[in-house]
Amino acid sequence: MSDMLFKASHLKKSFGETEVLKDITVEVAQGEVVSILGPSGSGKSTFLRCATLLETMDGGSLEYEGKYAVRDEGGKAVYASGDELRKIRQSFGLVFQNFNLFPHYTALKNIMLSPVLTQKRNEEEVRKEAMVLLEKVGLSDKADAYPGQLSGGQKQRVAIARALAMNPKIIFFDEPTSALDPELTAGILRVLKDLAKEKMTMVIVTHEIQFAHDISDRVVFMADGNIIEQGRPQDVIDHPANQRTRDFLNLLTE
Amino acid sequence: MGNKRKKANRLLCLFLAALLAVGFIQQLPSGKGGSTVTAKAEAKESGDTFTVGFDASFPPYGYQDENGEYVGFDLDLAQEVCDRNGWKLVKQPIDWDSKDMELNSGNIDCIWNGFTMNGRENDYTWSTPYVDNSQVVVVPEDSDIQSLSDLEGKIVIVQNDSSALAAFTGDDATEENKELADSFKDLQQVADYNTAFMNMDSGMAEAVCMDIGVAQYQLAQRQGKYRMLDEQVSSEQYGIGFKKGNYELRDQVQKTLNEMEEDGTFDQIAEKWGLTDSVCLADTMTMDFADEKAASSADASSDSTASGAAIAAKGNSGSFGQRCLSICGQLGKGLLATLAIFFLTLLFSLPLGLLVTFVRRSRFKVLQWIARIFISILRGTPLMLQLLVVFYGPAILFGATLSYKWRFIAVIIGFSINYAAYFAEIFRSGIDNVPAGQTEAAQVLGLSRGQTFRHIIFPQMVKRVMPPVTNEVITLVKDTSLAYAIAYTEMFTIAQRIVARDANLMPLFVAGLFYYIFNALVAAVMARLEKKLSYFE
Ligand SMILES: Nc1ncnc2c1ncn2[C@@H]1O[C@H](COP(=O)(O)OP(=O)(O)OP(=O)(O)O)[C@@H](O)[C@H]1O
Ligand SMILES: [Mg+2]
């Protein structure tokens, strides 16, 4: 048992013959903000999908708040029972690159749906909380808008509010801004910075180097299904030790 | 009678009806009925084709044998007539209900098919009668019915538009026969005799009334399982019907027939088909032609041969508006049945389709395959065939005795499972088209599989499937007419019976209009639903 909020150890994942994640170990402490950088195809999304139980991993273990979601038994990944997984799902949230809002529900209903359905909370109470969240992401006037009537940036804010409404311990973000224009990107990054100030635990896959530098407690650099380098942003981003990290950063800043 | 043919014929009828509607309505005879366009002189020469129209389910006169060949007493006669004249015989099976359309359109040269003259004297140009036929009653061997009076309170079957039906309910039916028919529990009409015997086998009817020649043939075929009552219902005569006014061709055929009678060929053929006791050409070959008699007595007030004209005239009497109203009223009864099929089918097939979709998408391979096979069979075979299987299956497979209501229940079951198969595939593709991200988002938010389906997938699926579902619903409106396959009387069946009775296409046109209006309403309702669902993209 560790005192870490989230711990993935020796995570392995293959799609058919291709080994996408070779040996990934990442720990995230309460209140920590971790950014994951790395070239396209290096397995960042696959890692998040394994961590959020959308994809089944082949080997390694996965823990949330000291509880095993996946155990490593002789090199094989063994999943916990459905009941236990259902409980564990309540402790994390995920924000998708392309939002995945429910198009047939209003912004407000998107946020309220799961707390009412899965946490069986009082609807009025949830509505009040959802309105507070919408205000927090700057969209109190769009409560009754359908996703089709919102801009990309607004959709992503609703998606963030939807994740927050579950009161998760940790939220994963998979390139939350890469589907957005630069002006909209700034707005989303501001929301994330506010969350960081409130000590929300976050794991963010991003290509925004400056943002990662500013917001992160720790930066993880991935390539070819391995973690090449990790540490404080001042070290990994400003003074990378590894040649691959340097090449990748140079490519981005060119 | 081929079912696919039948459907094609009915569609053709509808189409023709629509096409002819305008010109035809103006041309409706205002006074006497049945006087359709008069044919020009149409004598044949050696080398010409001679097309005989016949109902391919009327043994021994004309039917399809095990090898798929059309054979029968009448067809043998026709072949001999052709051989002697150097004509080429074409045997054209027809939907009996469409015989007038076939003849008047020139698709066939004559109707030669155990064709009853009585009551139709005025509608065709006839040969002299060549078969004297009687109507008899056939019951199961072990039945306790011995005489006509024993039929009281029983369900009796006759073929649509058959002589037996006319003998009981036609305008020239005797009072005796009308009373007899009134004493039945029900007088049901079926499309062919096979259906009639199947109904009797399954206990849905106790007796079948038919022509004596047909009865003898059927009894021989069904070896000892049935018997004929000694008492006869009525007697009548068969002739060859030509298009009205086509005397040239009639005379050519009559002359050849008379020659065949004189040299014994006719009797040989009759013997081959076991009809020696029924044929009567020898007595009639020198008689006056029936239609000429009818014509000469048309003005005379009460002549028995004028009754045919009376029947035909009934449908055509009154003003155009009155006629329309009368037809609408008659079709109205069928419309209720059509509506019942339509709504009940939707009510059952939509949820059933969803259930099949679930099974099809189940995690278990076995279930997936069961659903696949179900869908593939129901989509891969004609709905008409499925209706027949549902209707007759229980009686044939399990010997079940089915209630009178079963006919309607079978229609609803048949339609519901057939449409469920189509809906299942539509729903499945609708579900597959909801982006995977929706399910993933729901999963991360902790929704169970059931909650995900109910709250996330289903509402989006409904929107996606609206256009194909609309198509199916519109098809269903038209498909309701297939209930005819198991003689369930809905609107189109009634329309065809009126056509057969009145020799007038208008009922088809009116029925077409009903279907059109019905579908326009359906389309409007579906468009509204689609609009209601357009609040999200
Ligand atoms: N469902 C899948 N089936 C087969 N291969 C997959 C699947 N998902 C991802 N891959 C492969 O796994 C590798 C890693 O993909 P992943 O999406 O994790 O990369 P990424 O680091 O997120 O890249 P990007 O920065 O472009 O988003 C890629 O080569 C990809 O083609
Ligand atoms: Mg990715």
XYZ file of N, CA, C and O and ligand atoms in Angstrom, chain A residues 15 18 20 38-47 55 97 175 207, ligand 1:
99
model
N -1.797 -3.888 -28.596
C -2.910 -4.082 -29.526
C -2.440 -5.094 -30.547
O -1.617 -4.763 -31.403
N 1.382 -5.167 -31.693
C 2.103 -3.944 -31.310
C 2.014 -3.685 -29.812
O 0.928 -3.565 -29.250
N 2.084 -1.224 -27.173
C 1.889 0.229 -27.134
C 2.417 0.802 -25.816
O 3.041 1.866 -25.799
N 4.931 14.038 -24.861
C 5.504 12.971 -25.671
C 5.016 13.038 -27.094
O 3.957 13.609 -27.365
N 5.777 12.487 -28.013
C 5.404 12.543 -29.427
C 4.123 11.762 -29.696
O 3.713 10.913 -28.908
N 3.528 12.065 -30.830
C 2.307 11.396 -31.238
C 2.561 9.894 -31.374
O 3.593 9.471 -31.869
N 1.630 9.106 -30.890
C 1.758 7.661 -30.998
C 2.598 7.035 -29.903
O 2.839 5.831 -29.919
N 3.008 7.841 -28.931
C 3.871 7.286 -27.896
C 3.069 6.515 -26.848
O 3.640 5.819 -26.019
N 1.735 6.633 -26.862
C 0.916 5.831 -25.951
C 0.285 6.630 -24.827
O -0.267 6.039 -23.897
N 0.276 7.945 -24.926
C -0.263 8.782 -23.851
C -1.758 8.530 -23.646
O -2.218 8.308 -22.525
N -2.482 8.558 -24.764
C -3.923 8.339 -24.643
C -4.209 6.931 -24.146
O -5.096 6.724 -23.310
N -3.476 5.978 -24.666
C -3.690 4.592 -24.251
C -3.468 4.443 -22.751
O -4.229 3.752 -22.072
N -2.456 5.160 -22.239
C -2.220 5.113 -20.803
C -3.420 5.665 -20.027
O -3.892 5.044 -19.084
N -9.905 0.861 -21.256
C -9.152 -0.142 -22.012
C -8.629 -1.134 -20.981
O -8.273 -0.746 -19.873
N -10.577 14.727 -25.322
C -10.143 15.710 -26.312
C -11.344 16.258 -27.100
O -11.440 17.450 -27.331
N -5.426 15.840 -23.793
C -5.311 16.955 -24.737
C -6.584 17.797 -24.756
O -7.248 17.904 -25.780
N 0.121 19.234 -25.314
C 1.240 19.650 -26.154
C 1.598 21.109 -25.875
O 2.451 21.685 -26.545
N -7.729 0.559 -30.420
C -6.488 0.470 -30.972
N -6.182 -0.583 -31.760
C -4.960 -0.709 -32.331
N -3.983 0.182 -32.151
C -4.218 1.263 -31.374
C -5.494 1.458 -30.754
N -5.442 2.610 -30.041
C -4.191 3.103 -30.206
N -3.461 2.288 -31.005
C -2.061 2.494 -31.369
O -1.315 2.661 -30.193
C -0.324 3.636 -30.369
C -0.418 4.688 -29.289
O -1.607 5.426 -29.490
P -2.039 6.589 -28.522
O -3.350 7.080 -28.998
O -1.973 6.099 -27.128
O -0.905 7.668 -28.789
P -0.798 9.151 -28.225
O 0.486 9.221 -27.526
O -1.999 9.508 -27.485
O -0.700 9.993 -29.555
P -1.294 11.457 -29.902
O -0.354 12.462 -29.327
O -1.303 11.486 -31.388
O -2.666 11.499 -29.324
C -0.472 4.196 -31.774
O 0.462 3.590 -32.593
C -1.858 3.778 -32.168
O -1.928 3.530 -33.547
